[in-house]
CSV table of C-alpha atoms and ligand atoms in Angstrom, one decimal:
chain,number,residue,atom,x,y,z
A,25,MET,CA,41.1,-17.7,-69.8
A,26,LYS,CA,38.4,-15.8,-68.2
A,27,ALA,CA,39.5,-13.0,-65.8
A,28,VAL,CA,38.5,-9.8,-64.1
A,29,TYR,CA,40.9,-6.9,-65.0
A,30,PHE,CA,41.2,-3.2,-65.4
A,31,TYR,CA,43.1,-0.8,-67.6
A,32,GLN,CA,42.7,2.4,-65.6
A,33,HIS,CA,42.2,3.3,-62.0
A,34,GLY,CA,38.8,4.3,-60.7
A,35,GLY,CA,35.6,3.0,-59.1
A,36,PRO,CA,34.2,-0.6,-59.4
A,37,ASP,CA,33.0,0.2,-62.9
A,38,VAL,CA,36.6,0.1,-64.2
A,39,LEU,CA,36.6,-3.7,-63.6
A,40,GLU,CA,36.0,-5.8,-66.7
A,41,PHE,CA,35.1,-9.5,-67.1
A,42,GLY,CA,36.4,-11.1,-70.2
A,43,ARG,CA,39.1,-13.2,-71.9
A,44,VAL,CA,42.9,-12.7,-71.5
A,45,SER,CA,45.8,-15.0,-72.5
A,46,THR,CA,46.5,-17.7,-70.0
A,47,PRO,CA,49.9,-17.3,-68.3
A,48,GLU,CA,52.7,-19.8,-68.8
A,49,PRO,CA,54.7,-21.1,-65.8
A,50,GLY,CA,58.4,-20.4,-66.0
A,51,GLN,CA,61.3,-22.0,-64.2
A,52,GLY,CA,60.3,-22.8,-60.6
A,53,TYR,CA,56.7,-21.8,-61.2
A,54,VAL,CA,53.4,-23.6,-61.4
A,55,LEU,CA,50.1,-22.8,-63.1
A,56,VAL,CA,47.2,-23.0,-60.7
A,57,ARG,CA,43.6,-23.5,-61.9
A,58,LEU,CA,41.9,-21.3,-59.4
A,59,ARG,CA,38.5,-22.3,-58.0
A,60,ALA,CA,38.0,-19.5,-55.5
A,61,ALA,CA,39.4,-16.1,-54.6
A,62,SER,CA,38.6,-13.6,-51.8
A,63,LEU,CA,38.6,-9.9,-51.6
A,64,ASN,CA,40.7,-7.7,-49.5
A,65,ARG,CA,40.6,-4.0,-48.9
A,66,LEU,CA,43.9,-3.9,-50.7
A,67,ASP,CA,42.0,-4.9,-53.9
A,68,LEU,CA,40.0,-1.6,-53.6
A,69,TRP,CA,43.1,0.5,-53.0
A,70,VAL,CA,45.0,-1.0,-55.9
A,71,ARG,CA,42.0,-0.4,-58.1
A,72,GLN,CA,41.7,3.2,-57.0
A,73,GLY,CA,45.5,3.7,-57.3
A,74,TRP,CA,47.9,5.9,-55.4
A,75,PRO,CA,50.7,8.2,-56.5
A,76,GLY,CA,53.6,6.2,-57.9
A,77,ILE,CA,51.8,2.9,-58.3
A,78,LYS,CA,52.9,1.0,-61.4
A,79,LEU,CA,50.9,-1.9,-62.8
A,80,GLU,CA,51.2,-4.0,-65.9
A,81,TYR,CA,48.0,-3.7,-67.9
A,82,PRO,CA,45.6,-5.3,-68.1
A,83,HIS,CA,46.0,-5.6,-64.3
A,84,ILE,CA,44.2,-8.6,-62.6
A,85,PRO,CA,43.4,-7.9,-58.9
A,86,GLY,CA,43.4,-10.4,-56.0
A,87,ALA,CA,45.8,-11.7,-53.4
A,88,ASP,CA,43.9,-14.6,-52.1
A,89,GLY,CA,43.0,-17.8,-53.9
A,90,ALA,CA,42.8,-21.6,-53.9
A,91,GLY,CA,42.6,-24.2,-56.6
A,92,GLU,CA,44.6,-27.0,-58.1
A,93,ILE,CA,47.9,-27.3,-59.9
A,94,ALA,CA,47.4,-27.5,-63.7
A,95,VAL,CA,50.9,-27.3,-65.1
A,96,LEU,CA,54.4,-27.8,-63.5
A,97,GLY,CA,57.0,-25.3,-64.7
A,98,ALA,CA,60.6,-26.5,-65.4
A,99,GLY,CA,62.6,-27.6,-62.3
A,100,VAL,CA,59.5,-28.1,-60.2
A,101,SER,CA,59.5,-31.4,-58.1
A,102,GLY,CA,57.5,-32.8,-55.3
A,103,TRP,CA,54.1,-31.7,-56.8
A,104,SER,CA,51.7,-33.3,-59.2
A,105,ILE,CA,49.1,-32.0,-61.5
A,106,GLY,CA,45.7,-31.9,-59.7
A,107,ASP,CA,47.2,-31.3,-56.3
A,108,ARG,CA,44.9,-28.9,-54.3
A,109,VAL,CA,46.7,-25.8,-53.1
A,110,VAL,CA,46.1,-22.5,-51.2
A,111,ILE,CA,48.1,-19.4,-52.2
A,112,ASN,CA,50.5,-17.4,-50.1
A,113,ALA,CA,50.4,-14.0,-51.6
A,114,ASN,CA,53.7,-12.8,-50.2
A,115,LEU,CA,56.3,-12.7,-53.1
A,116,SER,CA,59.9,-12.7,-52.2
A,117,CYS,CA,63.3,-13.2,-53.9
A,118,GLY,CA,64.5,-16.0,-51.8
A,119,SER,CA,68.2,-14.8,-51.9
A,120,CYS,CA,68.5,-11.5,-50.1
A,121,ASP,CA,69.6,-11.1,-46.5
A,122,TYR,CA,66.1,-10.8,-45.2
A,123,CYS,CA,64.9,-13.9,-47.1
A,124,LEU,CA,67.9,-16.0,-46.0
A,125,SER,CA,67.1,-15.1,-42.4
A,126,GLY,CA,63.5,-16.3,-42.8
A,127,PHE,CA,61.8,-12.9,-43.1
A,128,GLU,CA,60.5,-13.2,-46.6
A,129,ASN,CA,58.0,-10.5,-45.8
A,130,ARG,CA,60.9,-8.0,-45.4
A,131,CYS,CA,62.5,-9.0,-48.7
A,132,ARG,CA,64.4,-6.3,-50.5
A,133,LYS,CA,62.4,-7.2,-53.7
A,134,TRP,CA,59.1,-7.7,-51.8
A,135,GLY,CA,55.9,-8.0,-53.8
A,136,LEU,CA,52.3,-8.9,-53.3
A,137,LEU,CA,50.1,-10.9,-55.6
A,138,GLY,CA,47.4,-8.7,-57.1
A,139,GLU,CA,49.4,-5.6,-56.4
A,140,THR,CA,52.9,-5.9,-57.9
A,141,GLN,CA,51.9,-8.8,-60.1
A,142,ARG,CA,48.7,-10.0,-61.6
A,143,GLY,CA,46.5,-11.7,-59.0
A,144,THR,CA,43.7,-14.3,-58.4
A,145,TYR,CA,40.6,-12.9,-60.1
A,146,ALA,CA,41.2,-15.3,-62.9
A,147,GLN,CA,40.8,-18.9,-63.9
A,148,TYR,CA,44.6,-19.4,-64.0
A,149,LEU,CA,47.5,-17.9,-62.2
A,150,ALA,CA,51.3,-18.6,-62.7
A,151,LEU,CA,53.3,-18.1,-59.5
A,152,PRO,CA,56.5,-19.5,-57.8
A,153,VAL,CA,56.0,-23.0,-56.4
A,154,VAL,CA,57.2,-21.7,-53.0
A,155,ASN,CA,53.9,-19.7,-52.9
A,156,VAL,CA,51.6,-22.6,-52.9
A,157,TYR,CA,50.7,-24.7,-49.9
A,158,PRO,CA,48.9,-28.1,-49.8
A,159,LEU,CA,45.2,-27.9,-49.3
A,160,PRO,CA,43.6,-31.0,-47.6
A,161,ALA,CA,40.9,-32.8,-49.7
A,162,GLU,CA,38.1,-32.1,-47.2
A,163,PHE,CA,38.8,-28.3,-46.9
A,164,SER,CA,36.9,-26.1,-49.3
A,165,TYR,CA,38.5,-23.8,-51.8
A,166,GLU,CA,36.4,-21.0,-50.7
A,167,ALA,CA,37.2,-21.2,-47.0
A,168,ALA,CA,41.0,-21.6,-47.8
A,169,ALA,CA,40.9,-18.5,-50.1
A,170,ALA,CA,39.0,-16.6,-47.4
A,171,ALA,CA,41.6,-17.5,-44.7
A,172,GLY,CA,44.9,-16.8,-46.5
A,173,LEU,CA,45.9,-13.2,-46.4
A,174,VAL,CA,44.1,-12.3,-43.2
A,175,PHE,CA,45.2,-15.1,-41.0
A,176,HIS,CA,48.7,-15.0,-42.3
A,177,THR,CA,48.9,-11.2,-41.5
A,178,ALA,CA,47.2,-11.6,-38.1
A,179,TRP,CA,49.4,-14.6,-37.1
A,180,HIS,CA,52.6,-12.8,-37.9
A,181,SER,CA,51.5,-9.6,-36.1
A,182,LEU,CA,50.1,-11.3,-32.9
A,183,ILE,CA,52.4,-14.3,-32.5
A,184,GLN,CA,55.7,-13.4,-34.2
A,185,ARG,CA,55.8,-9.6,-33.6
A,186,GLY,CA,53.5,-9.2,-30.6
A,187,GLN,CA,54.4,-12.4,-28.7
A,188,VAL,CA,50.8,-12.6,-27.3
A,189,ARG,CA,50.9,-14.8,-24.2
A,190,ARG,CA,48.5,-16.7,-22.1
A,191,GLY,CA,46.8,-14.6,-19.5
A,192,GLU,CA,47.4,-11.3,-21.2
A,193,THR,CA,44.6,-8.9,-22.0
A,194,VAL,CA,44.3,-8.1,-25.8
A,195,LEU,CA,42.2,-5.2,-27.1
A,196,VAL,CA,41.1,-5.5,-30.7
A,197,VAL,CA,40.0,-2.1,-32.2
A,198,GLY,CA,37.3,-3.0,-34.7
A,199,ALA,CA,35.1,-6.1,-34.8
A,200,SER,CA,34.2,-7.2,-38.2
A,201,GLY,CA,37.1,-6.8,-40.7
A,202,GLY,CA,39.0,-9.9,-41.9
A,203,VAL,CA,42.2,-9.2,-40.0
A,204,ASN,CA,40.3,-8.4,-36.8
A,205,THR,CA,38.0,-11.5,-36.9
A,206,ALA,CA,41.3,-13.5,-37.4
A,207,SER,CA,43.0,-11.6,-34.6
A,208,ILE,CA,40.2,-12.2,-32.1
A,209,GLN,CA,40.5,-16.0,-32.7
A,210,ILE,CA,44.2,-16.1,-32.7
A,211,ALA,CA,44.3,-14.1,-29.4
A,212,LYS,CA,41.9,-16.5,-27.9
A,213,PHE,CA,43.9,-19.5,-29.2
A,214,ALA,CA,47.0,-18.0,-27.5
A,215,GLY,CA,45.1,-18.0,-24.2
A,216,ALA,CA,44.4,-14.2,-23.9
A,217,ARG,CA,41.5,-12.4,-22.6
A,218,VAL,CA,40.0,-10.5,-25.5
A,219,ILE,CA,38.3,-7.1,-25.5
A,220,VAL,CA,36.7,-5.8,-28.7
A,221,VAL,CA,35.7,-2.3,-29.5
A,222,GLY,CA,33.1,-2.4,-32.3
A,223,ALA,CA,30.9,0.0,-34.3
A,224,ASP,CA,27.5,-1.6,-33.6
A,225,ALA,CA,25.7,-4.5,-31.9
A,226,ARG,CA,25.7,-6.6,-35.1
A,227,LYS,CA,29.5,-6.5,-35.5
A,228,LEU,CA,30.0,-7.1,-31.8
A,229,ALA,CA,27.7,-10.2,-31.9
A,230,LEU,CA,30.1,-11.6,-34.5
A,231,ALA,CA,33.0,-10.8,-32.3
A,232,GLU,CA,31.3,-12.6,-29.3
A,233,SER,CA,30.6,-15.6,-31.5
A,234,LEU,CA,34.4,-15.8,-32.2
A,235,GLY,CA,35.2,-15.9,-28.5
A,236,ALA,CA,35.6,-12.2,-27.5
A,237,ASP,CA,35.2,-11.9,-23.7
A,238,VAL,CA,34.3,-8.2,-23.4
A,239,LEU,CA,32.4,-6.2,-25.9
A,240,ILE,CA,32.4,-2.4,-26.0
A,241,ASP,CA,30.0,-0.7,-28.4
A,242,ARG,CA,31.5,2.7,-29.5
A,243,SER,CA,28.3,3.9,-30.9
A,244,ARG,CA,27.0,4.0,-27.3
A,245,ASP,CA,30.2,4.5,-25.5
A,246,GLU,CA,32.5,7.0,-27.4
A,247,ASN,CA,35.1,7.1,-24.7
A,248,TRP,CA,36.1,3.4,-25.2
A,249,ALA,CA,39.6,3.9,-23.7
A,250,LYS,CA,38.0,4.7,-20.4
A,251,ALA,CA,35.7,1.7,-20.7
A,252,VAL,CA,38.8,-0.5,-21.3
A,253,TYR,CA,40.4,0.9,-18.1
A,254,GLN,CA,37.2,0.1,-16.2
A,255,VAL,CA,37.0,-3.6,-17.3
A,256,THR,CA,40.8,-4.1,-16.5
A,257,GLU,CA,40.6,-2.8,-13.0
A,258,LYS,CA,42.3,0.4,-14.2
A,259,ARG,CA,45.3,-1.4,-15.6
A,260,GLY,CA,44.7,-1.2,-19.3
A,261,ALA,CA,45.3,-3.7,-22.2
A,262,ASP,CA,48.7,-5.5,-22.5
A,263,VAL,CA,48.4,-5.8,-26.3
A,264,ILE,CA,46.3,-3.5,-28.6
A,265,ILE,CA,45.6,-4.5,-32.2
A,266,ASP,CA,45.0,-1.2,-33.9
A,267,ASN,CA,44.7,-1.4,-37.7
A,268,VAL,CA,42.6,1.8,-37.9
A,269,GLY,CA,45.4,4.2,-37.3
A,270,THR,CA,43.5,7.3,-36.5
A,271,THR,CA,42.5,5.6,-33.2
A,272,PHE,CA,46.1,5.5,-32.0
A,273,PRO,CA,45.4,8.3,-29.4
A,274,GLN,CA,42.7,6.3,-27.8
A,275,SER,CA,44.7,3.1,-28.1
A,276,PHE,CA,47.6,4.8,-26.2
A,277,GLN,CA,45.2,5.7,-23.5
A,278,ALA,CA,43.8,2.3,-23.2
A,279,ALA,CA,47.2,0.6,-23.0
A,280,ALA,CA,48.7,-0.8,-19.8
A,281,LYS,CA,52.2,0.3,-18.8
A,282,GLY,CA,54.6,-1.6,-21.0
A,283,GLY,CA,51.8,-2.2,-23.5
A,284,ARG,CA,52.4,-3.3,-27.1
A,285,ILE,CA,50.5,-1.6,-29.9
A,286,LEU,CA,50.3,-3.9,-33.0
A,287,THR,CA,49.5,-2.5,-36.5
A,288,VAL,CA,49.3,-3.9,-40.0
A,289,GLY,CA,47.3,-1.2,-41.7
A,290,ASN,CA,45.3,2.0,-41.3
A,291,THR,CA,41.8,1.7,-42.5
A,292,GLY,CA,41.0,5.1,-40.9
A,293,GLY,CA,43.7,7.0,-42.8
A,294,ALA,CA,47.5,7.1,-42.9
A,295,ARG,CA,48.2,10.4,-41.1
A,296,PHE,CA,47.3,11.4,-37.6
A,297,GLU,CA,48.8,13.0,-34.5
A,298,ILE,CA,50.1,11.2,-31.6
A,299,ASP,CA,51.0,12.4,-28.2
A,300,ASN,CA,54.5,11.1,-27.5
A,301,ARG,CA,54.1,11.5,-23.8
A,302,PHE,CA,52.1,8.4,-23.7
A,303,ILE,CA,54.8,6.4,-25.4
A,304,PHE,CA,57.6,7.1,-23.0
A,305,SER,CA,55.6,7.6,-19.8
A,306,LYS,CA,53.7,4.3,-20.2
A,307,HIS,CA,56.7,2.4,-21.7
A,308,LEU,CA,54.8,1.6,-24.9
A,309,SER,CA,56.1,-0.3,-27.9
A,310,ILE,CA,54.7,0.0,-31.4
A,311,PHE,CA,55.1,-3.2,-33.7
A,312,GLY,CA,54.4,-2.7,-37.3
A,313,SER,CA,54.3,-5.6,-39.8
A,314,SER,CA,53.0,-6.5,-43.2
A,315,MET,CA,52.0,-10.1,-44.4
A,316,GLY,CA,54.0,-12.9,-42.8
A,317,THR,CA,56.8,-15.4,-43.3
A,318,ARG,CA,56.5,-18.8,-45.1
A,319,GLN,CA,56.7,-20.5,-41.7
A,320,ASP,CA,53.9,-18.3,-40.4
A,321,PHE,CA,51.7,-19.3,-43.3
A,322,ALA,CA,52.3,-23.0,-42.7
A,323,GLU,CA,51.6,-22.7,-39.0
A,324,VAL,CA,48.4,-20.8,-39.3
A,325,MET,CA,47.0,-22.6,-42.2
A,326,GLU,CA,47.4,-25.9,-40.4
A,327,LEU,CA,45.3,-24.5,-37.6
A,328,VAL,CA,42.7,-23.3,-40.1
A,329,PHE,CA,42.6,-26.7,-41.7
A,330,ALA,CA,42.3,-28.3,-38.2
A,331,ARG,CA,39.3,-25.9,-37.7
A,332,LYS,CA,41.0,-24.3,-34.5
A,333,LEU,CA,40.8,-21.0,-36.4
A,334,ASN,CA,37.8,-20.4,-38.8
A,335,PRO,CA,37.6,-17.9,-41.6
A,336,VAL,CA,34.3,-16.0,-41.4
A,337,ILE,CA,32.5,-15.7,-44.8
A,338,ASP,CA,29.9,-13.2,-45.4
A,339,ARG,CA,28.9,-13.6,-48.9
A,340,SER,CA,30.1,-15.2,-52.2
A,341,PHE,CA,29.8,-13.8,-55.8
A,342,PRO,CA,30.6,-15.4,-59.1
A,343,LEU,CA,33.8,-14.1,-60.7
A,344,SER,CA,31.8,-12.5,-63.4
A,345,ASP,CA,30.2,-10.3,-60.7
A,346,ALA,CA,33.4,-9.0,-59.2
A,347,ARG,CA,32.2,-5.4,-59.8
A,348,ALA,CA,29.2,-6.0,-57.5
A,349,ALA,CA,31.5,-7.7,-55.0
A,350,HIS,CA,33.8,-4.6,-54.9
A,351,GLU,CA,30.7,-2.3,-54.5
A,352,TYR,CA,29.5,-4.6,-51.6
A,353,LEU,CA,32.9,-4.5,-49.8
A,354,GLU,CA,33.1,-0.7,-50.3
A,355,LYS,CA,29.9,-0.3,-48.4
A,356,GLY,CA,31.6,-1.7,-45.4
A,357,GLU,CA,28.6,-3.6,-44.0
A,358,GLN,CA,30.0,-7.1,-44.5
A,359,LEU,CA,30.6,-9.4,-41.6
A,360,GLY,CA,33.7,-11.3,-42.6
A,361,LYS,CA,35.1,-12.1,-46.0
A,362,VAL,CA,33.6,-11.6,-49.4
A,363,THR,CA,34.6,-14.4,-51.8
A,364,LEU,CA,34.5,-15.1,-55.6
A,365,ARG,CA,33.6,-18.4,-57.1
A,366,ILE,CA,35.7,-19.2,-60.2
A,367,ASP,CA,33.7,-21.6,-62.5
A,368,ASP,CA,34.5,-23.2,-65.8
A,369,ASP,CA,32.8,-20.5,-67.9
B,417,LIG,ZN1,64.4,-11.4,-50.7
């Protein structure tokens, strides 16, 4: 099969496009003929590597994808060859205490497609049948691939962990990334008032088009925590979605008493100082999470298929141009998701 892979960590130039052997689906697995994939920042980090990361080479990146079932492995029932599917990248054992209590994303043997196993930048992918979800005929492979990881992650964070409720004020720190554009829509869907802090007018215009109620341009108003106070009658935000990390000091300032800070990542860097006095004196809670449960995936993808939540796609590249797609994502100027088309040759 054709695939994009690498043998060593580094910049986008380590990505190669060529032929590798097509995987075979084992017991309980299916082989999916992928038609689209989408990029996540995770793909860049895996490509760059970090101390202790162990990959099986050649490593194929990619967590998100959609296509149709090509081969059924032994013991798989309820599916047919040709069934359209979208992929849930969260890999779990299915038998540990966390899996049995429905928290597959806390699995003791947790893994992620494209990180701990070969991923979706390929014509074919073998994966457990529990990791595919039915894709309606009228919904495009590209939009499904663009929605998967970011909506799954944002849904678990806002709805399961953060319990965002109608009438609350939600502050989203960052306007244009995949998880943030999903979070804005999910917060609106939950009935919240949404404030977005963004880097420039272009990114804020996207947030507004997704339903954001209040826009704060941090290029013009550096002290955005104060701005949040002003637009909430000096109360602060009930829920703050902060996946930047280094902005936690401002997020603590912008939080209402009893506020919840939700985080699924740290695009600004992993280590930063926090002032603990904010946490106890304002009764703050910090909720971390990663990916989502199988139940979350089903719930949020049904809303995506019903077009109540809409993935934002910036640009599409053919699979053979994955290197250019990585370079584009690394520049950070995209508005929404960058996707890959996976053709027959
Ligand atoms: Zn498990």
